[in-house]
PDB file of C-alpha atoms in Angstrom:
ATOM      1  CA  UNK A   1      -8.681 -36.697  -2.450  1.00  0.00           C
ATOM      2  CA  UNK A   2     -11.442 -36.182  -0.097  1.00  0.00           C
ATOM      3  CA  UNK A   3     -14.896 -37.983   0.365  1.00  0.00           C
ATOM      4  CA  UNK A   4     -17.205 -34.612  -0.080  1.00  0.00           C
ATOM      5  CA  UNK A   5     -17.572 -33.227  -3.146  1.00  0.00           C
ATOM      6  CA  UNK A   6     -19.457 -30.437  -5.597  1.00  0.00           C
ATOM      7  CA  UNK A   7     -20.448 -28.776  -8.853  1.00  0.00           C
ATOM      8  CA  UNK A   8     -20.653 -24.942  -8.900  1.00  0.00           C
ATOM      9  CA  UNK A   9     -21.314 -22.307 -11.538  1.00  0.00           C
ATOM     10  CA  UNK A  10     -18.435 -19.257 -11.014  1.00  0.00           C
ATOM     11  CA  UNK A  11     -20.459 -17.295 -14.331  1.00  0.00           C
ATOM     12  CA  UNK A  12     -16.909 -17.178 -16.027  1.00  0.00           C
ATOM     13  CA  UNK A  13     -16.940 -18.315 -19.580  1.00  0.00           C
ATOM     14  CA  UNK A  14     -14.297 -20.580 -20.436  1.00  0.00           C
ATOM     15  CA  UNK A  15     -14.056 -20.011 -24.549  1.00  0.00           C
ATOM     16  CA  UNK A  16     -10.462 -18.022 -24.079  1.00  0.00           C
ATOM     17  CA  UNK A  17      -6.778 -17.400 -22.611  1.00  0.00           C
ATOM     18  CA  UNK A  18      -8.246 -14.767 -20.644  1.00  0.00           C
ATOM     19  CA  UNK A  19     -11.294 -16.387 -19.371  1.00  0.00           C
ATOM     20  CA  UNK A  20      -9.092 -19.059 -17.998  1.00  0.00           C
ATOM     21  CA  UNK A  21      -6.672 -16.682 -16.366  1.00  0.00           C
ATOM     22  CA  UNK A  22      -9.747 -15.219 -14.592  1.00  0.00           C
ATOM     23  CA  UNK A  23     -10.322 -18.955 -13.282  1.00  0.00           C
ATOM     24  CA  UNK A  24      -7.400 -19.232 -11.772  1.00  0.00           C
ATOM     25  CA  UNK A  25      -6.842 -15.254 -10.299  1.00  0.00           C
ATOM     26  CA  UNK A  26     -10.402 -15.877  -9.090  1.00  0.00           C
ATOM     27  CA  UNK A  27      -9.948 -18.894  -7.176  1.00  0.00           C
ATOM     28  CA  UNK A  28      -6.773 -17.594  -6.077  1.00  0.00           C
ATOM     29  CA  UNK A  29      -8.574 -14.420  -4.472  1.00  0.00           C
ATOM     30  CA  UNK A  30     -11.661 -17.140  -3.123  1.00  0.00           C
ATOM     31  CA  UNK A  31      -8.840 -19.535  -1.116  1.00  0.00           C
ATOM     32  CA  UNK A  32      -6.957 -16.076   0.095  1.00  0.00           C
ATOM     33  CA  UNK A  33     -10.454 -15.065   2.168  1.00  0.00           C
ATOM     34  CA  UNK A  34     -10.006 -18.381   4.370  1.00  0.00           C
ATOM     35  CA  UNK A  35      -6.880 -17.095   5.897  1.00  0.00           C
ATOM     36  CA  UNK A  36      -4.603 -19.614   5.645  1.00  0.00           C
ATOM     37  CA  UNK A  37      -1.178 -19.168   7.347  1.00  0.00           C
ATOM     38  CA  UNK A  38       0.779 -21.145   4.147  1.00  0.00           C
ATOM     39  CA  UNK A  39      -1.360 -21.163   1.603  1.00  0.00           C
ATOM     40  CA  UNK A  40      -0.155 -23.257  -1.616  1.00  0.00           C
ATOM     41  CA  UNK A  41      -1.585 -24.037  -5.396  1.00  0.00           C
ATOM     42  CA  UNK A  42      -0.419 -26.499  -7.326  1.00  0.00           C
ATOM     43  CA  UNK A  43      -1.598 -25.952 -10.706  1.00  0.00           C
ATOM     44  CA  UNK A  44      -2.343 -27.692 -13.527  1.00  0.00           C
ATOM     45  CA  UNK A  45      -3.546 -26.013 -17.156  1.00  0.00           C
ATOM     46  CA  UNK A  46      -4.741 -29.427 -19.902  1.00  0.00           C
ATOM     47  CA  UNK A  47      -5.304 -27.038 -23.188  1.00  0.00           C
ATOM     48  CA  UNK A  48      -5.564 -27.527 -27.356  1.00  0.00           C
ATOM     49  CA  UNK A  49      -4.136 -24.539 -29.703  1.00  0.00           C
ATOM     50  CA  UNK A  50      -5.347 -25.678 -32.457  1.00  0.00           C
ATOM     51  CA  UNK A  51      -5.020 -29.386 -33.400  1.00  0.00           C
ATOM     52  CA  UNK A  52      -1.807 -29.594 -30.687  1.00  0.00           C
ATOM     53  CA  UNK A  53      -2.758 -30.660 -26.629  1.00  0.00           C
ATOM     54  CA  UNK A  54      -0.434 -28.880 -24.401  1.00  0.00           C
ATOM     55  CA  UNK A  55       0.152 -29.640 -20.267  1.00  0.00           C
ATOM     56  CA  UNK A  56       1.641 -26.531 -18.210  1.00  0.00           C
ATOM     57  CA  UNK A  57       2.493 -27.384 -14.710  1.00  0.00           C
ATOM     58  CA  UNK A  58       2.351 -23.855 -13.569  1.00  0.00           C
ATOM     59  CA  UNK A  59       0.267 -21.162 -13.918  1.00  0.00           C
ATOM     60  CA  UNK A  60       3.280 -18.724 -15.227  1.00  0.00           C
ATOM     61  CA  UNK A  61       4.109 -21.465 -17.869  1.00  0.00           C
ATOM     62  CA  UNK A  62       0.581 -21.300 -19.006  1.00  0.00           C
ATOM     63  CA  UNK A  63       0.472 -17.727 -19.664  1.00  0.00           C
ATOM     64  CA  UNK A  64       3.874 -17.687 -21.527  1.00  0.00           C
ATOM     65  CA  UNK A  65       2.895 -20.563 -23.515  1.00  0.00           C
ATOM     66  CA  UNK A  66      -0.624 -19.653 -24.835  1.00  0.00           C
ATOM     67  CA  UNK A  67      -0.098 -15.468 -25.208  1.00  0.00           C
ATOM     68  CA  UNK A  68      -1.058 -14.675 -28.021  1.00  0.00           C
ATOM     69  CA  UNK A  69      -3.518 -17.716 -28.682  1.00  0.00           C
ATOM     70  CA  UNK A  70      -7.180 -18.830 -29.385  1.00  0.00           C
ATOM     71  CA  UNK A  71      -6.950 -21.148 -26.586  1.00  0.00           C
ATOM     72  CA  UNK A  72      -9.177 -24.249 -26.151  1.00  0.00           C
ATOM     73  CA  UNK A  73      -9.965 -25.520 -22.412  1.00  0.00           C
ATOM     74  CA  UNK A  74      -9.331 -29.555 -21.780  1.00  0.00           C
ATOM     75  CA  UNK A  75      -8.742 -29.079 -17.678  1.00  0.00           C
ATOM     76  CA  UNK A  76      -7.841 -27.196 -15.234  1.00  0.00           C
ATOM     77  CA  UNK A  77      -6.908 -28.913 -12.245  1.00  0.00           C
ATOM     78  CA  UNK A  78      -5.853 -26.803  -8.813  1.00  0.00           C
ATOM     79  CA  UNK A  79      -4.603 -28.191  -5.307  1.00  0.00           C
ATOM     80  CA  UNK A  80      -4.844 -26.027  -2.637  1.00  0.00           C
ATOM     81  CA  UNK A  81      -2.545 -26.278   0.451  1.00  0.00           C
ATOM     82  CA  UNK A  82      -2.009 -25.175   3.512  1.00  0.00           C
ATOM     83  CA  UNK A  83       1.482 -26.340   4.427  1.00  0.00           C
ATOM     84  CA  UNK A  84       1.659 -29.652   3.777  1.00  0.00           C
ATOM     85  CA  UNK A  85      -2.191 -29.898   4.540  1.00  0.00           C
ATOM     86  CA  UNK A  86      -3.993 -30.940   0.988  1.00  0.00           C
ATOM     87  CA  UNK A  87      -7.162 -28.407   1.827  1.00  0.00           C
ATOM     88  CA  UNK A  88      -9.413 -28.424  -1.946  1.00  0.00           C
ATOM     89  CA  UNK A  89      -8.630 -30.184  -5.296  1.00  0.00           C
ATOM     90  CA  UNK A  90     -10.512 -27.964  -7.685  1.00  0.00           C
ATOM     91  CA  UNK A  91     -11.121 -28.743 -11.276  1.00  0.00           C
ATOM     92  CA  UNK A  92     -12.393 -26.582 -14.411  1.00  0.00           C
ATOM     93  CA  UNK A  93     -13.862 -28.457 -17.478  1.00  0.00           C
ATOM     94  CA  UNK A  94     -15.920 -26.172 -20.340  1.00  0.00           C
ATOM     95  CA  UNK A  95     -18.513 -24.074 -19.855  1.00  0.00           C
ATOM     96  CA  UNK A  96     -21.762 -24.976 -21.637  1.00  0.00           C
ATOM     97  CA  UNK A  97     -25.385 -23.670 -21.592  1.00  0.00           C
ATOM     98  CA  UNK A  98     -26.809 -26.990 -20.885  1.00  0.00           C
ATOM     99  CA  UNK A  99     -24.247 -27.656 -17.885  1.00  0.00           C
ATOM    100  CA  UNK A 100     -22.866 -24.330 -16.809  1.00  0.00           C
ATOM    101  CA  UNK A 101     -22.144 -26.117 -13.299  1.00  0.00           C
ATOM    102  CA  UNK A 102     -18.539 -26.734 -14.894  1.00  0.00           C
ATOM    103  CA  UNK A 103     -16.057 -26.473 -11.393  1.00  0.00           C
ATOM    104  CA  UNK A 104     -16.012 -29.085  -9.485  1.00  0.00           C
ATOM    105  CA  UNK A 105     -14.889 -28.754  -5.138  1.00  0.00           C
ATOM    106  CA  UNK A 106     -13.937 -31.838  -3.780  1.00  0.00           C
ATOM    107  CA  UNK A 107     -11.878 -32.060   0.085  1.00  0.00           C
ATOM    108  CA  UNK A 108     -12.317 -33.837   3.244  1.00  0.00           C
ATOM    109  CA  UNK A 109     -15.601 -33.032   4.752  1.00  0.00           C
ATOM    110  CA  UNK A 110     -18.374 -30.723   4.848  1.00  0.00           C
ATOM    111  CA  UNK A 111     -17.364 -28.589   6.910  1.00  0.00           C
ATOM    112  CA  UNK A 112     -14.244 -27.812   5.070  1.00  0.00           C
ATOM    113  CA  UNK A 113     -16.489 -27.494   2.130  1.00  0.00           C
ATOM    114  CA  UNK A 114     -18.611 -25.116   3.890  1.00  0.00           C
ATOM    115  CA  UNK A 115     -16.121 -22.718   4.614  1.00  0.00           C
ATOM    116  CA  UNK A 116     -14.986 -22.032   1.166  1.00  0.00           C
ATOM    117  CA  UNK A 117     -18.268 -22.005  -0.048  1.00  0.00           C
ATOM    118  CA  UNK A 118     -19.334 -19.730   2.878  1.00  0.00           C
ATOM    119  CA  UNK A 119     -16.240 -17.070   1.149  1.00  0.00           C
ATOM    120  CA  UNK A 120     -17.927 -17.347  -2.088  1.00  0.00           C
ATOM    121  CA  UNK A 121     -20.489 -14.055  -2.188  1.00  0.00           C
ATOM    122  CA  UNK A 122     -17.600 -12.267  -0.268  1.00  0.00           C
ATOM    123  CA  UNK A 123     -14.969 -13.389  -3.166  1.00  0.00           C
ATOM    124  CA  UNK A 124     -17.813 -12.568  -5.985  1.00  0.00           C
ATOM    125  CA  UNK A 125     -17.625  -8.811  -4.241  1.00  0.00           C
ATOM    126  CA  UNK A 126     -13.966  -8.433  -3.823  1.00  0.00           C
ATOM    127  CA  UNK A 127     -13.216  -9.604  -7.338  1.00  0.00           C
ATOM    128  CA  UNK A 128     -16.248  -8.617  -9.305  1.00  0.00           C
ATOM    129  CA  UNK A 129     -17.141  -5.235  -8.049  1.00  0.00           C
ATOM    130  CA  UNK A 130     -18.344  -3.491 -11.412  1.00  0.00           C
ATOM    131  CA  UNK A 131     -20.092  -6.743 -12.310  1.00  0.00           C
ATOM    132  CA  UNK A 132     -21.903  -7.287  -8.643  1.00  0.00           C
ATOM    133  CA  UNK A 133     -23.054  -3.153  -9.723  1.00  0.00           C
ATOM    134  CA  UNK A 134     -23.861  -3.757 -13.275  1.00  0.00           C
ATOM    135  CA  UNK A 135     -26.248  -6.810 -11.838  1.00  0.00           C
ATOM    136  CA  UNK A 136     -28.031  -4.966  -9.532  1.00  0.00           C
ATOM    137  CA  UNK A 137     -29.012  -1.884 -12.050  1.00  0.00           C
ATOM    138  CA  UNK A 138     -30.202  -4.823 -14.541  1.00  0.00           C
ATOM    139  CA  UNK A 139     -32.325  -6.306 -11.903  1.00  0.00           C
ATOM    140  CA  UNK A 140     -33.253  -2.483 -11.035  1.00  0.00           C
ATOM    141  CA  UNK A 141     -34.528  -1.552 -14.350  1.00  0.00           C
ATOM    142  CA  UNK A 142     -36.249  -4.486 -16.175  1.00  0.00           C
ATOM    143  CA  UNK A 143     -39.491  -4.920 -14.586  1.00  0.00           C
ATOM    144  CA  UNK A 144     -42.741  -4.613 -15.559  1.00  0.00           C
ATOM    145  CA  UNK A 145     -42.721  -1.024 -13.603  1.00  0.00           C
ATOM    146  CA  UNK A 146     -40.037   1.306 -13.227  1.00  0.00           C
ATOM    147  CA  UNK A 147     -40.945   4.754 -11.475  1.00  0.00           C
ATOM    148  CA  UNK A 148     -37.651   6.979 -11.692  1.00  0.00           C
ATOM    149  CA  UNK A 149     -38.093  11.080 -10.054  1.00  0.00           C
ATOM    150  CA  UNK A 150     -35.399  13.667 -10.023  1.00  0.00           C
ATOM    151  CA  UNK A 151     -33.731  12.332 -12.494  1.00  0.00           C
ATOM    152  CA  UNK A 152     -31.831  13.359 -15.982  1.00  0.00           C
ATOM    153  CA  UNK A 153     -32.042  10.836 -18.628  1.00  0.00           C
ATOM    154  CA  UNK A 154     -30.077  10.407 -21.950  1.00  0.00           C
ATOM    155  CA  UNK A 155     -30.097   7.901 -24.677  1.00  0.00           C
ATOM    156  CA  UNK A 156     -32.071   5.514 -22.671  1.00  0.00           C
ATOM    157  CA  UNK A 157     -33.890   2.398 -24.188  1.00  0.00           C
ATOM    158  CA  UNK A 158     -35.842   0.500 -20.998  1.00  0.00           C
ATOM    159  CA  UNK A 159     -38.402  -1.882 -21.410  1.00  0.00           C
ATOM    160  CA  UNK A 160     -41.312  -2.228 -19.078  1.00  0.00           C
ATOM    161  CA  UNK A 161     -45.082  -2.711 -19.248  1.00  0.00           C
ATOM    162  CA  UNK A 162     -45.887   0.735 -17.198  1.00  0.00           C
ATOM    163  CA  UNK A 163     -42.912   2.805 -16.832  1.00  0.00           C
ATOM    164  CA  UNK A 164     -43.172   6.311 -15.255  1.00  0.00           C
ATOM    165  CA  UNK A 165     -40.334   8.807 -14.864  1.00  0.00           C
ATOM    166  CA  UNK A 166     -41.031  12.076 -13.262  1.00  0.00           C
ATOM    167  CA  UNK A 167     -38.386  14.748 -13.684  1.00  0.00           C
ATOM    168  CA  UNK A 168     -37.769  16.827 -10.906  1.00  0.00           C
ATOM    169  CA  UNK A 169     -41.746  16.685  -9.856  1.00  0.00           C
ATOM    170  CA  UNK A 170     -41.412  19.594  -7.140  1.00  0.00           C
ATOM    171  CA  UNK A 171     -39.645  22.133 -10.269  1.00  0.00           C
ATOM    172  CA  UNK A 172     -42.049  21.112 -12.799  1.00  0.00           C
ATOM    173  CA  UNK A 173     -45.029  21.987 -10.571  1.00  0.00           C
ATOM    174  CA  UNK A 174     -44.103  25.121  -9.567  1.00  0.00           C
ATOM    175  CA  UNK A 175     -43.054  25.647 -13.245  1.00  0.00           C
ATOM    176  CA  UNK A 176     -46.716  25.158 -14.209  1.00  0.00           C
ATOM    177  CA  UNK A 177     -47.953  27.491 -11.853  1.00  0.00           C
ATOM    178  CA  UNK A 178     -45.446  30.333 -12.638  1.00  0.00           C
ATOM    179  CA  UNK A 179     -46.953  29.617 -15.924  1.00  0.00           C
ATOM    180  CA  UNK A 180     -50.690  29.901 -15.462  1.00  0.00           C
ATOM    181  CA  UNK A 181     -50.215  33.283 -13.314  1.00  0.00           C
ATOM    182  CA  UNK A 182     -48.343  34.591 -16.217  1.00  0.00           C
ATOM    183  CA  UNK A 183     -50.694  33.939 -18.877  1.00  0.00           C
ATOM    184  CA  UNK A 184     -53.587  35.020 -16.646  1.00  0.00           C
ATOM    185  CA  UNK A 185     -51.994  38.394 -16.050  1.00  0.00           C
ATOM    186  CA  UNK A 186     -50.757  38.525 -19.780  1.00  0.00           C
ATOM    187  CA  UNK A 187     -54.723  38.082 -20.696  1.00  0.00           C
ATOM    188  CA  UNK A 188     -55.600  41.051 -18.074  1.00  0.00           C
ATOM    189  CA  UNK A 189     -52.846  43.240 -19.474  1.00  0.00           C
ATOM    190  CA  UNK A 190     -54.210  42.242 -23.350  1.00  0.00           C
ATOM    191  CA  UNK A 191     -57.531  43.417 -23.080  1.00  0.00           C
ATOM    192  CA  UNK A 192     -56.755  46.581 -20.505  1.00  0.00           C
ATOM    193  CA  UNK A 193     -54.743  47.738 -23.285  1.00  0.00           C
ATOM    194  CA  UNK A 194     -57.523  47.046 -26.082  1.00  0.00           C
ATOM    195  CA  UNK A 195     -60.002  48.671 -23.959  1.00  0.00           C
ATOM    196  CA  UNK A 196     -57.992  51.798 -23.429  1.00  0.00           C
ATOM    197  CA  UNK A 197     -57.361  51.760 -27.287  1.00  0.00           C
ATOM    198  CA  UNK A 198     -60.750  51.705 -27.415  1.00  0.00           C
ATOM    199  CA  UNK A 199     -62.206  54.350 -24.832  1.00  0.00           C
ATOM    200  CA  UNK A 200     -59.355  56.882 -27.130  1.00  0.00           C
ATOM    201  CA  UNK A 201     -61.196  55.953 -30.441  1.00  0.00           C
ATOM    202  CA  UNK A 202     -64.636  56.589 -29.379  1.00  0.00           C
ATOM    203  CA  UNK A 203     -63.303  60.119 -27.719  1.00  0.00           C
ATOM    204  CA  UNK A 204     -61.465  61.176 -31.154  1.00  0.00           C
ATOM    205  CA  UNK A 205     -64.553  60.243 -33.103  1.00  0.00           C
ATOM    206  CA  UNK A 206     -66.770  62.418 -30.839  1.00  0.00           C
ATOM    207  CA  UNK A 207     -64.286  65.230 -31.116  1.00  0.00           C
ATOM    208  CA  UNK A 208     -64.317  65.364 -34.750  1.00  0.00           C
ATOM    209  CA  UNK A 209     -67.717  64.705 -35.182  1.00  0.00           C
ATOM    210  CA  UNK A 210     -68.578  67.534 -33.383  1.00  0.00           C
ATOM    211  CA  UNK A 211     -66.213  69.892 -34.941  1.00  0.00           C
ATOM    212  CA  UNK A 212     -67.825  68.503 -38.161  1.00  0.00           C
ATOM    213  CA  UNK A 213     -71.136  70.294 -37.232  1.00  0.00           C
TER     214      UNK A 213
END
């Protein structure tokens, strides 16, 4: 099908059942954004379960076929329709470090291939809130500086060259002052007492030292 074609890394492992469920709820949420007034998948699942291959022709027959089991991906091959229009034939092969770019987009032209592609951030979003969240703290808080203020934090392990956190700054400084007053006037009070002490001592000692004579 199709003369335009291309490789694209979703981020979605592909080492089990539920990995490969994702695939396919994923891309079914992805072709849903374009709108289509009939949309259609024809599905495909090409998997191993130990030493035997199995071929579901649905993706309902797939899921009641490999619950349960350590699944191993062969293919996953998707048509998407609209009517009886053949839109995207979109394939899944495994996941690897050394070619992560495992799903392959191919369809009529490039501007059909631009608007699915132009869906994709939106689709990453929709599906992947808590991960799109998780990303942007990680991106936050590994850097070579991280300032935090007015903040509480427990059981924290962050790594950074010159990392700063200032806890409640405006509190803490008016903490310190409160502080320094108090001591100052503690230090005042200490010695008028000692002094007074004092002035009562010499006074008894002249008293009695005079009755002495």
């Amino acid at each position: 099908m199709g003369n335009c074609s291309i490789n694209i890394d979703l981020g979605i492992p592909t080492d089990s059942r539920e990995n490969l469920i994702q695939y396919y709820k994923f891309i079914d949420a992805w072709t849903d954004i374009l709108g289509l007034q009939s949309k259609k998948i024809k599905a495909e699942f090409h998997y191993s379960i130990g030493t035997i291959t199995y071929s579901s022709d649905t993706f309902e027959e797939f899921k009641a076929k490999s619950i349960g089991q350590q699944v191993n991906l062969v293919k996953i091959r998707l048509y998407i329709y609209d009517g009886d229009d053949d839109l995207y034939y979109i394939s899944v092969s495994g996941r690897y470090n050394f070619s992560p770019e495992n799903v392959y987009i191919s369809c009529e032209s490039q501007s059909v291939l631009s608007k699915l592609l132009d869906c994709l951030d939106a689709a990453k979003e929709q599906y992947f809130p808590q991960a799109a969240s998780q990303k942007a703290i990680e991106q936050h808080i590994h850097g070579d500086q991280i300032n935090i203020t007015d903040s509480q934090i427990t059981n924290s392990n962050m790594g950074g060259k010159s990392n700063t956190i200032n806890v409640n700054d405006d509190k803490k400084e008016k903490t310190t002052q409160r502080t320094i007053v108090e001591t100052i006037i503690a230090n005042i009070t200490s010695n008028a007492i000692w002094w007074i002490l004092g002035v009562i001592a010499v006074a008894v000692s002249a008293y009695w030292g005079i009755g002495g004579e």
